[in-house]
Coordinates of C-alpha atoms in Angstrom, one line a residue:
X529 CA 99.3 -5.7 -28.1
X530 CA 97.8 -4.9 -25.0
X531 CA 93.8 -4.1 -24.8
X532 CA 91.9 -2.5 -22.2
X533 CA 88.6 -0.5 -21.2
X534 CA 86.9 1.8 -23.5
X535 CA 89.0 0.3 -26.7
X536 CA 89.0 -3.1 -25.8
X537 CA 86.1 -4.5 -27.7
X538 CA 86.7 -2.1 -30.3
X539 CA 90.7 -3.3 -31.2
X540 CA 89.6 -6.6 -30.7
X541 CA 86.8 -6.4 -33.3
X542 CA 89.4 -4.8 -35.9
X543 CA 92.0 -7.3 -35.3
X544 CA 89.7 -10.4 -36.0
X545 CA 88.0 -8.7 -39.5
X546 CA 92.0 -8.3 -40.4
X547 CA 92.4 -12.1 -39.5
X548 CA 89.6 -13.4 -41.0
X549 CA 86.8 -13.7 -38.1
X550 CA 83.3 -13.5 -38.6
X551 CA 82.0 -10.4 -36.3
X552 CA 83.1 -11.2 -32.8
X553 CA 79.6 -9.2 -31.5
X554 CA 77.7 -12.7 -31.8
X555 CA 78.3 -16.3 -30.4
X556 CA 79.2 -17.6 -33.9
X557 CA 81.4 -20.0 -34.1
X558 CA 84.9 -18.2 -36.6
X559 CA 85.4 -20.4 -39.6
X560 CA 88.0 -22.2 -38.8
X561 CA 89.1 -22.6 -42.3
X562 CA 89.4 -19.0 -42.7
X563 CA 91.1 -19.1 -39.5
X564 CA 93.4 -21.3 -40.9
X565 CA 94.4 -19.9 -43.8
X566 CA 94.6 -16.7 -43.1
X567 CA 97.1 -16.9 -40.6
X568 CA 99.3 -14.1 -39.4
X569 CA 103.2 -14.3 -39.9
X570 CA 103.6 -14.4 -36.0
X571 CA 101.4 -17.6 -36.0
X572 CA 102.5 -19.5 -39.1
X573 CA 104.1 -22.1 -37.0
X574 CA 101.8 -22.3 -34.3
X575 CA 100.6 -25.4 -34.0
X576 CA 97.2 -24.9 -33.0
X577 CA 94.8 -21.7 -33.6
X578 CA 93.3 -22.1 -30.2
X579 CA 91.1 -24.1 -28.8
X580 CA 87.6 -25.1 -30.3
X581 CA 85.1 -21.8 -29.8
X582 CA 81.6 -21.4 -29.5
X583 CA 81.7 -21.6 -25.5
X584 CA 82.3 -25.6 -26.3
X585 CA 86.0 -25.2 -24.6
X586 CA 84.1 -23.5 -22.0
X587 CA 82.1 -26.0 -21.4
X588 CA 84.1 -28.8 -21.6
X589 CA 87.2 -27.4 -19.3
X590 CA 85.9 -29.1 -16.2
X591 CA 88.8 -31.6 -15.9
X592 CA 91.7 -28.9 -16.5
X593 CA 89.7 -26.4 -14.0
X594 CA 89.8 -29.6 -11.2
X595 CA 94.1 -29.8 -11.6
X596 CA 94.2 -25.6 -11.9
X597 CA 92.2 -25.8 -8.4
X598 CA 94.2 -28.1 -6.5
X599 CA 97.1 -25.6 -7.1
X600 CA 95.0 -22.6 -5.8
X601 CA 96.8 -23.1 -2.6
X602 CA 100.1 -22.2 -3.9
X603 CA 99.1 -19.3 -5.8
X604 CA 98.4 -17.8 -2.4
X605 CA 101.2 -18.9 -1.3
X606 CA 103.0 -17.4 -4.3
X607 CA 101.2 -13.6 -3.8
X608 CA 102.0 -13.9 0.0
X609 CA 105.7 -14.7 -1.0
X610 CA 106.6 -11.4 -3.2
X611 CA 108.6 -8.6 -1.9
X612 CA 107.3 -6.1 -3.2
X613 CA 108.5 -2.1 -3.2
X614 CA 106.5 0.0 -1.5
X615 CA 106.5 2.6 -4.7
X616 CA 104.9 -0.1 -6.5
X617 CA 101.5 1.3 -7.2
X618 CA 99.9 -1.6 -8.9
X619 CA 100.8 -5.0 -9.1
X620 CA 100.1 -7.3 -12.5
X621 CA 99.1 -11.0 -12.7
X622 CA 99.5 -12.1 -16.1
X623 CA 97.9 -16.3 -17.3
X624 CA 99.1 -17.7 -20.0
X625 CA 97.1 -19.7 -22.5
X626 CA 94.0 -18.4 -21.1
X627 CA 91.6 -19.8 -24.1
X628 CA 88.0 -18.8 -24.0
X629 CA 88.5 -17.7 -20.1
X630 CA 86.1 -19.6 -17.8
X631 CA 89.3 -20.8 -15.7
X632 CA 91.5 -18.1 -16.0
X633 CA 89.7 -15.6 -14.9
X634 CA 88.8 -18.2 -12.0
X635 CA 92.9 -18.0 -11.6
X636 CA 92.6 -14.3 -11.8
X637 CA 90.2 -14.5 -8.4
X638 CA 92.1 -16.3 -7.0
X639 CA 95.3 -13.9 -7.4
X640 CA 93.6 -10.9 -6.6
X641 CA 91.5 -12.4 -3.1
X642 CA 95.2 -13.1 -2.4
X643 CA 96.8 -9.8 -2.8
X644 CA 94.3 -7.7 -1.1
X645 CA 94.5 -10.0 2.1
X646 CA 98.0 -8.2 2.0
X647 CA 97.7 -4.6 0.4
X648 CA 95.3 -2.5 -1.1
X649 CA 97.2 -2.2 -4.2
X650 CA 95.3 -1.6 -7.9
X651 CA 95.7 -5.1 -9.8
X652 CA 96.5 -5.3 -13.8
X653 CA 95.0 -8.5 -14.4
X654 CA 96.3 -9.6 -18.2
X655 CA 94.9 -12.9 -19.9
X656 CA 97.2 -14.2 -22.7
X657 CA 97.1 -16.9 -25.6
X658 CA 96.7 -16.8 -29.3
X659 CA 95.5 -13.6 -31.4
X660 CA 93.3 -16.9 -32.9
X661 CA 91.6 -17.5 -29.8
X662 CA 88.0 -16.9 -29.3
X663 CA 87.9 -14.3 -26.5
X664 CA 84.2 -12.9 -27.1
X665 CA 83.1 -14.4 -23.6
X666 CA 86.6 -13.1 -22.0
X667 CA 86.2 -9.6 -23.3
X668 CA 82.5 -9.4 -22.4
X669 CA 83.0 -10.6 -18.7
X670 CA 86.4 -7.4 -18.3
X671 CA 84.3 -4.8 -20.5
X672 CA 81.3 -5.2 -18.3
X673 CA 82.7 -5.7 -15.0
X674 CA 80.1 -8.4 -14.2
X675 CA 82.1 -10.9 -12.9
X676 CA 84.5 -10.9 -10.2
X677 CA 87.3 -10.3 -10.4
X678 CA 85.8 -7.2 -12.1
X679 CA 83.4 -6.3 -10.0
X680 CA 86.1 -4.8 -8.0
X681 CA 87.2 -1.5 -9.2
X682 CA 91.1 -1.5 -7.9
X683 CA 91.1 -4.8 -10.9
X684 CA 92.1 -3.7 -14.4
X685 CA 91.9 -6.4 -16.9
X686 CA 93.5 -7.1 -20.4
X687 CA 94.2 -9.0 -23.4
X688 CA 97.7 -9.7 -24.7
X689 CA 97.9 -12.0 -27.9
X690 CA 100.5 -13.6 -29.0
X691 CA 102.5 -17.3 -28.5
X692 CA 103.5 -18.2 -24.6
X693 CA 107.0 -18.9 -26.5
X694 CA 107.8 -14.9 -27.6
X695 CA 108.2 -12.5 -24.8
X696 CA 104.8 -10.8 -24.6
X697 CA 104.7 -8.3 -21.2
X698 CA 107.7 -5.2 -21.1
X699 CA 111.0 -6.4 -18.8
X700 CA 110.8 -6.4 -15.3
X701 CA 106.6 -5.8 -15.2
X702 CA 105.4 -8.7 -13.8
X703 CA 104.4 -10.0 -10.5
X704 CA 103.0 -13.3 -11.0
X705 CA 103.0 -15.4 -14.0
X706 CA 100.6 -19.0 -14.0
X707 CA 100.2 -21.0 -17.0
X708 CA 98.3 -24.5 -16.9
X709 CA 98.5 -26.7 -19.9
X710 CA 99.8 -24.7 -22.3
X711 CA 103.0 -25.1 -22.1
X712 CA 102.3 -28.6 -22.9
X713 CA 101.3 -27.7 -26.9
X714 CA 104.7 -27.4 -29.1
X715 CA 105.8 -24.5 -30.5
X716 CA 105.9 -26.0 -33.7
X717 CA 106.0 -29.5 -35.2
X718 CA 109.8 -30.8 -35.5
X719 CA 108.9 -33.6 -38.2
X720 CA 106.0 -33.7 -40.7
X721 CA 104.5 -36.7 -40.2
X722 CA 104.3 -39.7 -38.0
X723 CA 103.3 -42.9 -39.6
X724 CA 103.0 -45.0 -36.6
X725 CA 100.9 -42.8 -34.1
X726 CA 99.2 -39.7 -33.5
X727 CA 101.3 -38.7 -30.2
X728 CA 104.1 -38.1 -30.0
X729 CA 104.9 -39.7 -26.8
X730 CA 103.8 -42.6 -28.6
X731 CA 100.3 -44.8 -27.6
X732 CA 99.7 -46.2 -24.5
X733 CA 100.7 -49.7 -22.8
X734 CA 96.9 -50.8 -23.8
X735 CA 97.0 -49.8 -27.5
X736 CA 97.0 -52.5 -30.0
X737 CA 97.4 -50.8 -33.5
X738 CA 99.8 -48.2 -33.0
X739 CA 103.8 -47.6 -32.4
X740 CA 106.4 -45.1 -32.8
X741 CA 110.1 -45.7 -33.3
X742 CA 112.7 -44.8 -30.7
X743 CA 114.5 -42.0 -32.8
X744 CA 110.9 -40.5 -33.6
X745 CA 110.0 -40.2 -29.9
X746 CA 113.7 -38.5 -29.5
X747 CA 112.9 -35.9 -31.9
X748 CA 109.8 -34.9 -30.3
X749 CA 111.2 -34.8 -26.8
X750 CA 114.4 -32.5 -27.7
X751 CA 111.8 -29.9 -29.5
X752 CA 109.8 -30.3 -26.4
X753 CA 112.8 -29.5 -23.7
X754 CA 114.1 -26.6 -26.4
X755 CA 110.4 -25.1 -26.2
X756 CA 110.0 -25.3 -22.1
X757 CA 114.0 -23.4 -22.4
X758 CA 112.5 -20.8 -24.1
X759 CA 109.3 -20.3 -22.7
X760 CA 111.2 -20.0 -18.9
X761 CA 113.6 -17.9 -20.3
X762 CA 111.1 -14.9 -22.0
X763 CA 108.9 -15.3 -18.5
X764 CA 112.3 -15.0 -16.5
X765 CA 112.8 -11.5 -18.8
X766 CA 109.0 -10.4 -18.1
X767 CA 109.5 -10.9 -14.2
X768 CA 110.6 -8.7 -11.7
X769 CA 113.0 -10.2 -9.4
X770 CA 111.6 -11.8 -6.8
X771 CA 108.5 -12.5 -9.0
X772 CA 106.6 -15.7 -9.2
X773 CA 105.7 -18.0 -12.1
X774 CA 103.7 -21.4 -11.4
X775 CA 103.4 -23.6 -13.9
X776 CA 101.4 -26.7 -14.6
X777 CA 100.4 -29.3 -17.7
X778 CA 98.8 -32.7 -18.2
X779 CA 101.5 -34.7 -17.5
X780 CA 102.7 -38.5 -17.2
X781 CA 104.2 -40.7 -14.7
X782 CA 105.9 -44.2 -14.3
X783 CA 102.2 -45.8 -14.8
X784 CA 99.8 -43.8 -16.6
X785 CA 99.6 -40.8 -18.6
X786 CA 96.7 -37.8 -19.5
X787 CA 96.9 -39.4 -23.0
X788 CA 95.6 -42.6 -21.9
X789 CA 92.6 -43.2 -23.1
X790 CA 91.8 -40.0 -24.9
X791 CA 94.2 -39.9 -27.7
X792 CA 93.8 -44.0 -27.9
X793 CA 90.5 -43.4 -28.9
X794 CA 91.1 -40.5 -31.4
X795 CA 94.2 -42.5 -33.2
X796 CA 91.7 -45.6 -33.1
X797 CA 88.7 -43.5 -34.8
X798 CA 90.8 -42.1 -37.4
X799 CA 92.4 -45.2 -38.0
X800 CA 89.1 -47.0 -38.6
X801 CA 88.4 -43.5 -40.9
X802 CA 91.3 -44.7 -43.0
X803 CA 89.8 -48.0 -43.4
X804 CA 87.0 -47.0 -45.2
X805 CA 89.2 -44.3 -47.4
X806 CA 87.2 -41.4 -46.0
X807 CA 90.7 -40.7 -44.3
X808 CA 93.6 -41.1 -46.5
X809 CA 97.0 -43.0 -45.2
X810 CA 98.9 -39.3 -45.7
X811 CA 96.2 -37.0 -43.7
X812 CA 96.2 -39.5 -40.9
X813 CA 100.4 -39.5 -41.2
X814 CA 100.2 -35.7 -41.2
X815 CA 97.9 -35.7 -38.6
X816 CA 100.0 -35.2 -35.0
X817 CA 99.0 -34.2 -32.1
X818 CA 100.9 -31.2 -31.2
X819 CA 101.5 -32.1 -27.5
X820 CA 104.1 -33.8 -25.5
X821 CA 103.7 -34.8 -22.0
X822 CA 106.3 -34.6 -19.9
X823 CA 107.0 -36.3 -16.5
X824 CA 107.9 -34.6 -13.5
X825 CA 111.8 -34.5 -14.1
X826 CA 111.7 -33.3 -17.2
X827 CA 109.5 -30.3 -16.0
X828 CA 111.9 -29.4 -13.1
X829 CA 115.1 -29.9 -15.9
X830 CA 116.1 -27.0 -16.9
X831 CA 115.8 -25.1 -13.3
X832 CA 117.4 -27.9 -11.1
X833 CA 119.6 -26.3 -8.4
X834 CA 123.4 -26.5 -9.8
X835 CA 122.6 -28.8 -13.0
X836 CA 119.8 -26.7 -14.7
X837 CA 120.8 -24.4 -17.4
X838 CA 118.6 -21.4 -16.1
X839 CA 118.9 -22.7 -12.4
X840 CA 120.6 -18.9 -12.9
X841 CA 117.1 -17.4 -13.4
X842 CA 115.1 -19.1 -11.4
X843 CA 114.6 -20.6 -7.5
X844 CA 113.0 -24.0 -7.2
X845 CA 110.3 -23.5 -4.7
X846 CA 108.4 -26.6 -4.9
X847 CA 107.5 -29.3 -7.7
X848 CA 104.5 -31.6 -7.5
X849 CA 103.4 -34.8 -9.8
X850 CA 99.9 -34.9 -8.8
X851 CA 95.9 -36.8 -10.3
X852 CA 93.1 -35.2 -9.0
X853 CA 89.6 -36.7 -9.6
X854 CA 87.4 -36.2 -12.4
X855 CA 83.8 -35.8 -12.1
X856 CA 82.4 -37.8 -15.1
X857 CA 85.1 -40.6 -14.3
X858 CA 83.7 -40.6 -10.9
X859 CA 80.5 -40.9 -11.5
X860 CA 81.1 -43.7 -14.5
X861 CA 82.6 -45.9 -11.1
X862 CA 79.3 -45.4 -9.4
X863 CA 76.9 -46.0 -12.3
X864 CA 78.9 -48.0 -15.0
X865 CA 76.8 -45.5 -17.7
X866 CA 79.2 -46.0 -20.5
X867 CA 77.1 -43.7 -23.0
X868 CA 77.9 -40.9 -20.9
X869 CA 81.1 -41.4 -20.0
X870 CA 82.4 -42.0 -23.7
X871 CA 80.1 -38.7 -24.4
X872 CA 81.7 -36.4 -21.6
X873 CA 85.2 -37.8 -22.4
X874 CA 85.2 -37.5 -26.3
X875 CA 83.6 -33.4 -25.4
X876 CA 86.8 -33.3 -22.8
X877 CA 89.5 -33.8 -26.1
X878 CA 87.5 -32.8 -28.9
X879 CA 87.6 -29.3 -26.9
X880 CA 91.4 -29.1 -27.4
X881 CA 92.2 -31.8 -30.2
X882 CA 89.5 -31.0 -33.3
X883 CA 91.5 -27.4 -34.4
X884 CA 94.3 -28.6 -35.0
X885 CA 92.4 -31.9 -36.4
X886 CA 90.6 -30.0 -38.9
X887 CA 94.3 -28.4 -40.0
X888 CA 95.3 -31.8 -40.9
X889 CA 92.0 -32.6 -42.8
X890 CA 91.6 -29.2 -44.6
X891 CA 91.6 -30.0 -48.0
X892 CA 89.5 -32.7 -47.2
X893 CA 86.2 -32.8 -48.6
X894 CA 83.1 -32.0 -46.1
X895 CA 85.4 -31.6 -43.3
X896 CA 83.1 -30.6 -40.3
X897 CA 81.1 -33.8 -41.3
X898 CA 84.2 -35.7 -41.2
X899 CA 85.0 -34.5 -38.1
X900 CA 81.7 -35.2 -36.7
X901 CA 81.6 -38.8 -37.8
X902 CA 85.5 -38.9 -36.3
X903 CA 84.2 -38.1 -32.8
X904 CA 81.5 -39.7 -33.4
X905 CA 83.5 -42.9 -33.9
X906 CA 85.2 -42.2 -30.9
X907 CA 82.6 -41.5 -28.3
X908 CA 81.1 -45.3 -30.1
X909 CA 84.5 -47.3 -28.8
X910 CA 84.7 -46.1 -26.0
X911 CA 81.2 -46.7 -24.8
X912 CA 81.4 -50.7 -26.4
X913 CA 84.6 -51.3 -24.4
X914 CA 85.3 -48.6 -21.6
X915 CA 87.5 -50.4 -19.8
X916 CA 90.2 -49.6 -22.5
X917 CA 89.3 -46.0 -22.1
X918 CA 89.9 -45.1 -18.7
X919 CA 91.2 -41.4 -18.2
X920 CA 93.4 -40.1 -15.6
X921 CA 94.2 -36.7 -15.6
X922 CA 98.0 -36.8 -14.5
X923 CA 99.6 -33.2 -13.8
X924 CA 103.4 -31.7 -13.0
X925 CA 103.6 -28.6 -11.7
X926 CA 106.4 -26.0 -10.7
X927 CA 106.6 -22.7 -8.6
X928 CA 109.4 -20.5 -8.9
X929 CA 111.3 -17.5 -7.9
X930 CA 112.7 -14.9 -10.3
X931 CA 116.6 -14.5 -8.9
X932 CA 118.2 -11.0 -8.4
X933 CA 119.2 -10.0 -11.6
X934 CA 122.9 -9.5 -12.1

């Protein structure tokens, strides 16, 4: 489903009233509850409906914009790279798992300043994630050509919904592919539950109250290698030869991982939630995090010249394990303000962990306050004992090359 111009807001505003959405004219928040439970066959297994709306993921994207930005150089580096035919009229630049679009469309800049250093071609500019995801502020900043890159008029920008893991652009279309984080999230959820722990890498070397068994962690990391095969293997179909895909996500390595810290404190809240019964024992079981983060090897896998199963598909241009610095964590090493670095930090995973959160606690009673007092819970450990909070945002990232196709 591919949106554009005139009919953009228009086909957007009929899809959400079929799904469920409250009128996507205003800056209301959907229900996520009707969101929920009106999901679309395509969707049923998704494991998240998007991130949470309302301009909070928006607002709270500043750490993932920080990684996306240290890569900018290689997404010139990628445009400068294609060969393209001089018959080609337009080229297209399609970001995956765009969410509510403040750093896609800063992606989207950064492709297009990159191409016209080279050719004056017309740009197809297509944003991608969930038909769940909130893309009022996306649609307004392409419909009204107010922000660059729409301010330029050879820049033609869409909407294309649907899961990173299905095949979403025609064969052979695209130039440049990017996704950052998303590929992270699981297609779907191999097990139902997890007693022990929220993630399912299983908790940090600092956590205390939580564990996961060997053959649990196995589980998760085979669903998480079969979902990375597929996802390179539609984007190798969507390509052109010679096209590029760059591809990042909050990673780990041999010390530390993106997890640290944040999803200690979330497992911790809701486990003190359970205490007091205001959490049962099966919600927080049924409760996991639907990410897995993978280390630097297990990114490159399936592409490694000779021993990769789509090393076929695919060129190996250059991998990277990499932590850049976070403002709010910066600043806490300067002024030791605990109350707003547990603030900023529970905002920073609330943004991407409270949908799928809320899934887990729907039948619930008064679930928004319950999800308020969760957080809430969270942002207070953190501040009493920051030290067992710290957050460093580890990333892994890949560029490729489509091969000639045979």
């Amino acid at each position: 489903m591919l949106l554009r111009s005139a009919g953009l807001f228009y086909a957007v505003h009929l899809l959400c009233r079929e799904l469920g959405y409250r009128n996507v004219s205003t800056d209301v928040e959907p229900d996520l509850d009707t969101m929920i439970k009106k999901t679309t066959p395509t969707q049923k297994k998704a494991t998240v409906i998007g991130m949470k709306a309302g301009g909070f993921y928006n607002e709270n994207s500043a750490p993932q914009g920080a990684t996306i930005a240290y890569v900018y150089p290689w997404l010139h580096e990628a445009v400068a790279g294609l060969d393209v035919p001089v018959s080609t009229s337009a080229l297209r630049f399609v970001d995956f798992g765009c969410s509510e679009g403040a750093n896609s469309i800063q992606i989207m800049n950064q492709l297009v300043g990159a191409a016209h250093k080279h050719s004056k071609r017309s740009v197809e500019a297509i944003h991608c994630d969930l038909p769940s995801n909130n893309y009022t502020t996306l649609l307004h900043v392409i419909g009204n050509r107010e922000q660059s890159p729409y301010t330029d008029p050879s820049v033609f920008g869409g909407i294309v919904a649907g899961s990173i893991y299905n095949q979403l652009l025609p064969t052979n279309s695209v130039h440049v592919a990017t996704s950052f984080n998303t590929v992270g999230f699981f297609s779907e959820l191999p097990i139902d539950r997890l007693p022990g722990c929220i993630l399912p890498n299983g908790p940090s070397g600092q956590a205390t109250r939580s564990t996961i068994a060997a053959h649990e962690k196995k589980i998760f990391e085979e669903q998480a290698q079969r979902d990375l095969k597929n996802f390179l293997e539609v984007r190798a179909n969507e390509l052109v030869t010679g096209g590029k895909l760059l591809l990042q996500q909050f990673a780990r390595n041999d010390q530390v991982s993106t997890a640290d810290g944040t999803i200690d404190a979330l497992d911790n809240a809701l486990r003190d939630h359970v205490e007091t019964r205001e959490v049962s024992q099966d919600a927080y079981e049924r409760y996991i995090h639907p990410v897995y983060l993978r280390n630097l090897d297990e990114l490159m896998e399936p592409v490694k010249p000779d021993s990769g199963v789509l090393s076929n598909l695919f060129t190996l241009d250059k991998t990277e394990c990499y932590e850049v610095p976070i403002p709010f964590v910066e600043q806490f090493k300067q002024d030791y303000d605990a109350a707003a670095y547990a603030k900023q930090l529970v905002n920073f995973f609330r943004a991407f962990s409270e949908t799928a959160l809320q899934h887990a606690l729907v039948d619930t009673p008064n679930t928004a306050s319950l999800l308020d007092s969760i957080y809430t819970r969270a942002e207070d450990l953190i501040r009493e004992a920051p030290h067992l909070y710290q957050f460093h945002f580890i990333s892994v990232a890949m560029l490729l090359t489509r091969t000639e196709r045979n």
